[in-house]
PDB file of C-alpha atoms in Angstrom:
ATOM      1  CA  LYS A   1      13.097 -16.902  -1.828  1.00  0.00           C
ATOM      2  CA  ALA A   2      13.514 -14.745   0.999  1.00  0.00           C
ATOM      3  CA  GLY A   3      11.992 -10.977   0.794  1.00  0.00           C
ATOM      4  CA  VAL A   4      14.082  -7.935   1.863  1.00  0.00           C
ATOM      5  CA  THR A   5      14.380  -7.891   5.323  1.00  0.00           C
ATOM      6  CA  GLN A   6      14.836  -4.844   7.343  1.00  0.00           C
ATOM      7  CA  THR A   7      16.204  -4.896  10.941  1.00  0.00           C
ATOM      8  CA  PRO A   8      14.878  -3.922  14.044  1.00  0.00           C
ATOM      9  CA  ARG A   9      11.122  -3.547  12.669  1.00  0.00           C
ATOM     10  CA  TYR A  10      10.508  -0.939  15.704  1.00  0.00           C
ATOM     11  CA  LEU A  11      13.137   1.337  17.426  1.00  0.00           C
ATOM     12  CA  ILE A  12      12.617   4.506  20.159  1.00  0.00           C
ATOM     13  CA  LYS A  13      14.967   7.039  20.518  1.00  0.00           C
ATOM     14  CA  THR A  14      15.849   9.680  22.315  1.00  0.00           C
ATOM     15  CA  ARG A  15      16.465  13.168  20.493  1.00  0.00           C
ATOM     16  CA  GLY A  16      20.551  14.253  20.273  1.00  0.00           C
ATOM     17  CA  GLN A  17      21.037  10.598  19.599  1.00  0.00           C
ATOM     18  CA  GLN A  18      22.159   8.092  16.591  1.00  0.00           C
ATOM     19  CA  VAL A  19      20.517   4.888  15.102  1.00  0.00           C
ATOM     20  CA  THR A  20      21.290   2.461  12.651  1.00  0.00           C
ATOM     21  CA  LEU A  21      19.221   0.682  10.326  1.00  0.00           C
ATOM     22  CA  SER A  22      19.751  -2.701   8.616  1.00  0.00           C
ATOM     23  CA  CYS A  23      18.392  -4.428   5.538  1.00  0.00           C
ATOM     24  CA  SER A  24      19.012  -7.782   3.881  1.00  0.00           C
ATOM     25  CA  PRO A  25      17.920  -7.134   0.394  1.00  0.00           C
ATOM     26  CA  ILE A  26      16.498 -10.258  -1.660  1.00  0.00           C
ATOM     27  CA  SER A  27      19.481 -12.775  -2.605  1.00  0.00           C
ATOM     28  CA  GLY A  28      21.094 -12.090  -6.132  1.00  0.00           C
ATOM     29  CA  HIS A  29      19.853  -8.229  -5.793  1.00  0.00           C
ATOM     30  CA  ARG A  30      22.841  -5.739  -5.979  1.00  0.00           C
ATOM     31  CA  SER A  31      20.617  -2.148  -5.599  1.00  0.00           C
ATOM     32  CA  VAL A  32      19.713  -1.125  -2.542  1.00  0.00           C
ATOM     33  CA  SER A  33      17.644   1.874  -1.776  1.00  0.00           C
ATOM     34  CA  TRP A  34      16.309   3.435   1.131  1.00  0.00           C
ATOM     35  CA  TYR A  35      12.847   5.935   1.536  1.00  0.00           C
ATOM     36  CA  GLN A  36      11.736   7.745   4.363  1.00  0.00           C
ATOM     37  CA  GLN A  37       8.139   7.543   5.040  1.00  0.00           C
ATOM     38  CA  THR A  38       5.579  10.570   7.239  1.00  0.00           C
ATOM     39  CA  PRO A  39       2.605  11.077   6.628  1.00  0.00           C
ATOM     40  CA  GLY A  40       3.117  15.114   5.663  1.00  0.00           C
ATOM     41  CA  GLN A  41       5.982  14.318   3.382  1.00  0.00           C
ATOM     42  CA  GLY A  42       4.924  10.518   1.872  1.00  0.00           C
ATOM     43  CA  LEU A  43       7.501   8.654   0.706  1.00  0.00           C
ATOM     44  CA  GLN A  44      10.690  10.248  -0.246  1.00  0.00           C
ATOM     45  CA  PHE A  45      14.378   8.903  -1.582  1.00  0.00           C
ATOM     46  CA  LEU A  46      17.001   8.834   0.596  1.00  0.00           C
ATOM     47  CA  PHE A  47      19.934   7.035  -1.132  1.00  0.00           C
ATOM     48  CA  GLU A  48      20.483   4.230  -3.239  1.00  0.00           C
ATOM     49  CA  TYR A  49      23.543   1.639  -3.421  1.00  0.00           C
ATOM     50  CA  PHE A  50      24.704  -0.579  -5.750  1.00  0.00           C
ATOM     51  CA  SER A  51      28.025  -2.977  -5.448  1.00  0.00           C
ATOM     52  CA  GLU A  52      28.982  -0.979  -2.460  1.00  0.00           C
ATOM     53  CA  THR A  53      29.134   2.395  -4.085  1.00  0.00           C
ATOM     54  CA  GLN A  54      26.240   5.193  -3.698  1.00  0.00           C
ATOM     55  CA  ARG A  55      25.091   6.046  -6.735  1.00  0.00           C
ATOM     56  CA  ASN A  56      22.110   8.437  -5.729  1.00  0.00           C
ATOM     57  CA  LYS A  57      21.444  10.699  -2.904  1.00  0.00           C
ATOM     58  CA  GLY A  58      17.783  12.619  -1.898  1.00  0.00           C
ATOM     59  CA  ASN A  59      17.577  16.077  -0.432  1.00  0.00           C
ATOM     60  CA  PHE A  60      18.121  14.860   2.931  1.00  0.00           C
ATOM     61  CA  PRO A  61      20.457  16.853   5.442  1.00  0.00           C
ATOM     62  CA  GLY A  62      24.137  15.292   5.826  1.00  0.00           C
ATOM     63  CA  ARG A  63      23.158  13.290   9.171  1.00  0.00           C
ATOM     64  CA  PHE A  64      21.712  10.627   6.964  1.00  0.00           C
ATOM     65  CA  SER A  65      24.250   8.272   5.730  1.00  0.00           C
ATOM     66  CA  GLY A  66      24.447   4.930   4.405  1.00  0.00           C
ATOM     67  CA  ARG A  67      26.530   2.256   3.151  1.00  0.00           C
ATOM     68  CA  GLN A  68      26.468  -1.608   1.483  1.00  0.00           C
ATOM     69  CA  PHE A  69      28.590  -4.010   2.468  1.00  0.00           C
ATOM     70  CA  SER A  70      30.088  -6.666  -0.454  1.00  0.00           C
ATOM     71  CA  ASN A  71      27.005  -9.031   0.523  1.00  0.00           C
ATOM     72  CA  SER A  72      24.559  -6.238  -0.350  1.00  0.00           C
ATOM     73  CA  ARG A  73      23.534  -5.812   2.900  1.00  0.00           C
ATOM     74  CA  SER A  74      22.884  -2.316   3.944  1.00  0.00           C
ATOM     75  CA  GLU A  75      22.759   0.055   6.782  1.00  0.00           C
ATOM     76  CA  MET A  76      21.805   3.967   7.142  1.00  0.00           C
ATOM     77  CA  ASN A  77      22.788   5.704   9.834  1.00  0.00           C
ATOM     78  CA  VAL A  78      20.936   8.774  11.091  1.00  0.00           C
ATOM     79  CA  SER A  79      23.138  11.274  13.536  1.00  0.00           C
ATOM     80  CA  THR A  80      21.717  13.699  16.095  1.00  0.00           C
ATOM     81  CA  LEU A  81      18.374  12.981  15.890  1.00  0.00           C
ATOM     82  CA  GLU A  82      15.621  15.079  15.995  1.00  0.00           C
ATOM     83  CA  LEU A  83      12.181  14.683  16.291  1.00  0.00           C
ATOM     84  CA  GLY A  84      10.807  14.866  12.618  1.00  0.00           C
ATOM     85  CA  ASP A  85      12.801  12.220  12.422  1.00  0.00           C
ATOM     86  CA  SER A  86      10.279  10.159  13.222  1.00  0.00           C
ATOM     87  CA  ALA A  87       9.276   7.732  10.340  1.00  0.00           C
ATOM     88  CA  LEU A  88       8.539   4.405   8.750  1.00  0.00           C
ATOM     89  CA  TYR A  89      11.713   3.952   7.216  1.00  0.00           C
ATOM     90  CA  LEU A  90      11.894   1.717   3.993  1.00  0.00           C
ATOM     91  CA  CYS A  91      14.398  -0.512   2.185  1.00  0.00           C
ATOM     92  CA  ALA A  92      13.905  -1.486  -1.558  1.00  0.00           C
ATOM     93  CA  SER A  93      16.059  -3.908  -3.178  1.00  0.00           C
ATOM     94  CA  SER A  94      16.302  -4.467  -7.052  1.00  0.00           C
ATOM     95  CA  PRO A  95      18.192  -6.907  -9.355  1.00  0.00           C
ATOM     96  CA  ALA A  96      18.851  -4.701 -12.106  1.00  0.00           C
ATOM     97  CA  SER A  97      21.300  -1.847 -12.081  1.00  0.00           C
ATOM     98  CA  THR A  98      19.133   0.411 -13.364  1.00  0.00           C
ATOM     99  CA  GLY A  99      15.711  -0.735 -11.226  1.00  0.00           C
ATOM    100  CA  ARG A 100      13.808  -1.376 -14.161  1.00  0.00           C
ATOM    101  CA  ARG A 101      12.729  -4.301 -12.959  1.00  0.00           C
ATOM    102  CA  GLY A 102      10.803  -2.788 -10.275  1.00  0.00           C
ATOM    103  CA  TYR A 103      11.563  -2.942  -6.533  1.00  0.00           C
ATOM    104  CA  THR A 104      10.882  -4.703  -3.761  1.00  0.00           C
ATOM    105  CA  PHE A 105      10.303  -3.150  -0.636  1.00  0.00           C
ATOM    106  CA  GLY A 106      10.864  -4.362   3.190  1.00  0.00           C
ATOM    107  CA  SER A 107       8.315  -4.140   5.897  1.00  0.00           C
ATOM    108  CA  GLY A 108      10.247  -1.214   7.337  1.00  0.00           C
ATOM    109  CA  THR A 109      11.674   0.217  10.394  1.00  0.00           C
ATOM    110  CA  ARG A 110       9.379   2.372  12.510  1.00  0.00           C
ATOM    111  CA  LEU A 111      11.532   4.703  14.158  1.00  0.00           C
ATOM    112  CA  THR A 112      10.338   7.188  16.684  1.00  0.00           C
ATOM    113  CA  VAL A 113      12.427   9.755  18.364  1.00  0.00           C
ATOM    114  CA  VAL A 114      11.313  11.380  21.636  1.00  0.00           C
TER     115      VAL A 114
ATOM    116  CA  GLY B   1      11.780  18.664  -8.321  1.00  0.00           C
ATOM    117  CA  GLN B   2       9.653  16.219  -9.824  1.00  0.00           C
ATOM    118  CA  GLN B   3       6.367  16.441  -8.336  1.00  0.00           C
ATOM    119  CA  LEU B   4       3.411  13.284  -8.584  1.00  0.00           C
ATOM    120  CA  ASN B   5      -0.171  14.412  -8.368  1.00  0.00           C
ATOM    121  CA  GLN B   6      -2.492  11.616  -7.564  1.00  0.00           C
ATOM    122  CA  SER B   7      -5.784  11.348  -7.053  1.00  0.00           C
ATOM    123  CA  PRO B   8      -8.594  10.794  -5.145  1.00  0.00           C
ATOM    124  CA  GLN B   9      -7.018  11.158  -1.894  1.00  0.00           C
ATOM    125  CA  SER B  10      -9.035   8.616  -0.653  1.00  0.00           C
ATOM    126  CA  MET B  11     -12.012   6.596  -1.561  1.00  0.00           C
ATOM    127  CA  PHE B  12     -15.468   4.812  -0.183  1.00  0.00           C
ATOM    128  CA  ILE B  13     -16.795   2.432  -2.004  1.00  0.00           C
ATOM    129  CA  GLN B  14     -19.200  -0.540  -1.859  1.00  0.00           C
ATOM    130  CA  GLU B  15     -18.141  -4.008  -2.184  1.00  0.00           C
ATOM    131  CA  GLY B  16     -17.955  -5.132  -6.135  1.00  0.00           C
ATOM    132  CA  GLU B  17     -17.975  -1.575  -7.418  1.00  0.00           C
ATOM    133  CA  ASP B  18     -14.963  -0.801 -10.163  1.00  0.00           C
ATOM    134  CA  VAL B  19     -12.287   1.742  -9.013  1.00  0.00           C
ATOM    135  CA  SER B  20     -10.244   4.042 -10.529  1.00  0.00           C
ATOM    136  CA  MET B  21      -7.103   6.488  -9.340  1.00  0.00           C
ATOM    137  CA  ASN B  22      -4.627   8.191 -11.156  1.00  0.00           C
ATOM    138  CA  CYS B  23      -1.155  10.112 -11.269  1.00  0.00           C
ATOM    139  CA  THR B  24      -0.117  12.930 -13.137  1.00  0.00           C
ATOM    140  CA  SER B  25       3.274  14.692 -13.387  1.00  0.00           C
ATOM    141  CA  SER B  26       4.651  17.357 -14.643  1.00  0.00           C
ATOM    142  CA  SER B  27       8.139  15.967 -16.249  1.00  0.00           C
ATOM    143  CA  ILE B  28       8.339  12.523 -18.409  1.00  0.00           C
ATOM    144  CA  PHE B  29       8.591   9.290 -16.439  1.00  0.00           C
ATOM    145  CA  ASN B  30       9.754   6.186 -18.403  1.00  0.00           C
ATOM    146  CA  THR B  31       8.770   3.882 -16.216  1.00  0.00           C
ATOM    147  CA  TRP B  32       5.154   3.752 -14.058  1.00  0.00           C
ATOM    148  CA  LEU B  33       4.859   1.733 -11.277  1.00  0.00           C
ATOM    149  CA  TRP B  34       2.143   0.794  -8.774  1.00  0.00           C
ATOM    150  CA  TYR B  35       1.838   0.135  -5.306  1.00  0.00           C
ATOM    151  CA  LYS B  36      -0.100  -1.118  -2.408  1.00  0.00           C
ATOM    152  CA  GLN B  37       0.957  -0.804   1.088  1.00  0.00           C
ATOM    153  CA  ASP B  38      -1.111  -2.234   4.216  1.00  0.00           C
ATOM    154  CA  PRO B  39      -1.147  -0.767   7.718  1.00  0.00           C
ATOM    155  CA  GLY B  40       2.650  -1.688   9.171  1.00  0.00           C
ATOM    156  CA  GLU B  41       3.967  -2.961   5.809  1.00  0.00           C
ATOM    157  CA  GLY B  42       6.094  -1.685   2.955  1.00  0.00           C
ATOM    158  CA  PRO B  43       4.934  -1.355  -0.338  1.00  0.00           C
ATOM    159  CA  VAL B  44       4.070  -3.996  -2.638  1.00  0.00           C
ATOM    160  CA  LEU B  45       4.470  -3.959  -6.035  1.00  0.00           C
ATOM    161  CA  LEU B  46       1.271  -4.481  -8.007  1.00  0.00           C
ATOM    162  CA  ILE B  47       2.167  -3.495 -11.838  1.00  0.00           C
ATOM    163  CA  ALA B  48       4.921  -2.282 -13.874  1.00  0.00           C
ATOM    164  CA  LEU B  49       4.508  -0.628 -16.904  1.00  0.00           C
ATOM    165  CA  TYR B  50       7.864   0.406 -19.265  1.00  0.00           C
ATOM    166  CA  LYS B  51       6.465   1.811 -22.602  1.00  0.00           C
ATOM    167  CA  ALA B  52       4.293   4.828 -23.507  1.00  0.00           C
ATOM    168  CA  GLY B  53       0.511   3.238 -24.205  1.00  0.00           C
ATOM    169  CA  GLU B  54       0.986   0.371 -22.370  1.00  0.00           C
ATOM    170  CA  LEU B  55      -2.019  -1.640 -20.853  1.00  0.00           C
ATOM    171  CA  THR B  56      -1.298  -4.091 -18.243  1.00  0.00           C
ATOM    172  CA  SER B  57      -3.796  -5.981 -16.397  1.00  0.00           C
ATOM    173  CA  ASN B  58      -2.490  -8.282 -13.201  1.00  0.00           C
ATOM    174  CA  GLY B  59      -5.968 -10.342 -12.362  1.00  0.00           C
ATOM    175  CA  ARG B  60      -8.592  -7.829 -11.454  1.00  0.00           C
ATOM    176  CA  LEU B  61      -6.446  -4.761 -11.813  1.00  0.00           C
ATOM    177  CA  THR B  62      -5.047  -2.832 -15.046  1.00  0.00           C
ATOM    178  CA  ALA B  63      -2.807  -0.168 -15.136  1.00  0.00           C
ATOM    179  CA  GLN B  64      -1.892   2.057 -18.497  1.00  0.00           C
ATOM    180  CA  PHE B  65       1.009   4.015 -18.992  1.00  0.00           C
ATOM    181  CA  GLY B  66      -0.325   7.488 -20.565  1.00  0.00           C
ATOM    182  CA  ILE B  67       0.646   8.254 -24.239  1.00  0.00           C
ATOM    183  CA  THR B  68       2.504  11.595 -23.174  1.00  0.00           C
ATOM    184  CA  ARG B  69       4.500   9.670 -20.589  1.00  0.00           C
ATOM    185  CA  LYS B  70       2.883  12.038 -17.905  1.00  0.00           C
ATOM    186  CA  ASP B  71       0.348   9.984 -16.142  1.00  0.00           C
ATOM    187  CA  SER B  72      -1.144   6.750 -15.246  1.00  0.00           C
ATOM    188  CA  PHE B  73      -4.461   5.166 -13.980  1.00  0.00           C
ATOM    189  CA  LEU B  74      -5.053   2.195 -12.180  1.00  0.00           C
ATOM    190  CA  ASN B  75      -8.455   0.480 -12.303  1.00  0.00           C
ATOM    191  CA  ILE B  76      -9.853  -2.094  -9.854  1.00  0.00           C
ATOM    192  CA  SER B  77     -12.803  -4.363 -10.908  1.00  0.00           C
ATOM    193  CA  ALA B  78     -15.323  -5.778  -8.591  1.00  0.00           C
ATOM    194  CA  SER B  79     -13.696  -4.943  -5.721  1.00  0.00           C
ATOM    195  CA  ILE B  80     -13.349  -7.294  -2.590  1.00  0.00           C
ATOM    196  CA  PRO B  81     -12.577  -6.579   1.117  1.00  0.00           C
ATOM    197  CA  SER B  82      -9.095  -7.103   0.777  1.00  0.00           C
ATOM    198  CA  ASP B  83      -8.117  -4.252  -1.918  1.00  0.00           C
ATOM    199  CA  VAL B  84      -8.154  -2.454   1.553  1.00  0.00           C
ATOM    200  CA  GLY B  85      -5.355  -0.274   1.707  1.00  0.00           C
ATOM    201  CA  ILE B  86      -3.346   2.515   0.350  1.00  0.00           C
ATOM    202  CA  TYR B  87      -2.060   2.507  -3.036  1.00  0.00           C
ATOM    203  CA  PHE B  88       0.730   4.732  -4.551  1.00  0.00           C
ATOM    204  CA  CYS B  89       1.397   5.379  -8.189  1.00  0.00           C
ATOM    205  CA  ALA B  90       5.480   6.076  -8.940  1.00  0.00           C
ATOM    206  CA  GLY B  91       7.519   7.137 -12.037  1.00  0.00           C
ATOM    207  CA  GLN B  92      11.153   6.469 -12.506  1.00  0.00           C
ATOM    208  CA  THR B  93      12.641   8.568 -15.151  1.00  0.00           C
ATOM    209  CA  ASP B  94      15.375   8.329 -17.746  1.00  0.00           C
ATOM    210  CA  LEU B  95      17.543   4.946 -17.203  1.00  0.00           C
ATOM    211  CA  LEU B  96      20.834   6.598 -17.674  1.00  0.00           C
ATOM    212  CA  SER B  97      21.121   8.905 -15.327  1.00  0.00           C
ATOM    213  CA  GLY B  98      21.968   8.883 -11.698  1.00  0.00           C
ATOM    214  CA  SER B  99      18.008  10.108 -10.794  1.00  0.00           C
ATOM    215  CA  ALA B 100      16.729   7.281 -12.488  1.00  0.00           C
ATOM    216  CA  ARG B 101      17.528   4.811  -9.948  1.00  0.00           C
ATOM    217  CA  GLN B 102      15.131   6.438  -7.576  1.00  0.00           C
ATOM    218  CA  LEU B 103      11.174   6.518  -7.278  1.00  0.00           C
ATOM    219  CA  THR B 104       9.182   9.165  -7.024  1.00  0.00           C
ATOM    220  CA  PHE B 105       5.953   8.677  -5.258  1.00  0.00           C
ATOM    221  CA  GLY B 106       2.577   9.947  -5.387  1.00  0.00           C
ATOM    222  CA  SER B 107       0.727  11.005  -2.456  1.00  0.00           C
ATOM    223  CA  GLY B 108      -1.469   8.467  -2.393  1.00  0.00           C
ATOM    224  CA  THR B 109      -4.595   6.735  -2.314  1.00  0.00           C
ATOM    225  CA  GLN B 110      -6.454   5.484   0.757  1.00  0.00           C
ATOM    226  CA  LEU B 111      -9.158   2.897  -0.478  1.00  0.00           C
ATOM    227  CA  THR B 112     -12.270   1.504   1.568  1.00  0.00           C
ATOM    228  CA  VAL B 113     -14.244  -1.059   1.100  1.00  0.00           C
ATOM    229  CA  LEU B 114     -17.686  -1.148   2.490  1.00  0.00           C
ATOM    230  CA  PRO B 115     -19.679  -4.689   2.814  1.00  0.00           C
TER     231      PRO B 115
END
């Protein structure tokens, strides 16, 4: 059973650019969440999607957005990149709508903004 | 917002020793999860706890959901070199609310196992 797949693994972007990250959840999982991991702030929740609907959003500016497709694959977009957006972006999927059966994380996308 | 205090921040232990780490919260959680993260990888779920007072084992790992719902601990017995990594606790709140579908993470415990 394939795990959570995130692409690309590494990305270097220039300040002011925009970026799109992709996440393919485990087959059958309909809940997809995104987290940002930095040395200073740790793991922080970005947003969560279920059946193509964003159900919950963390405390991040509007430059951070996402969407989920009918096949449960999800993308997140960051516009007008800032140096502080450099982080490991993690996607997690869950089989249950409540996430109660735990979340499986992908290996992440390492974004570097220069 | 909710805060999780995880301690210790780092540990250096000899191979074969037992390890204990814990998380405390100012808020109640209905689910506690423990993850391990290796360099360059995403967190991997080790143990999930769903009931206050629950004690669950996974091999050499044992975790407990505190009776107050505001804390949890993880024990690793007879540590081995591959236990090296960062261990995170994560809490999840009321399953009926929108915020239930997000995890609040502790700051992590960096474990180093010396031969």
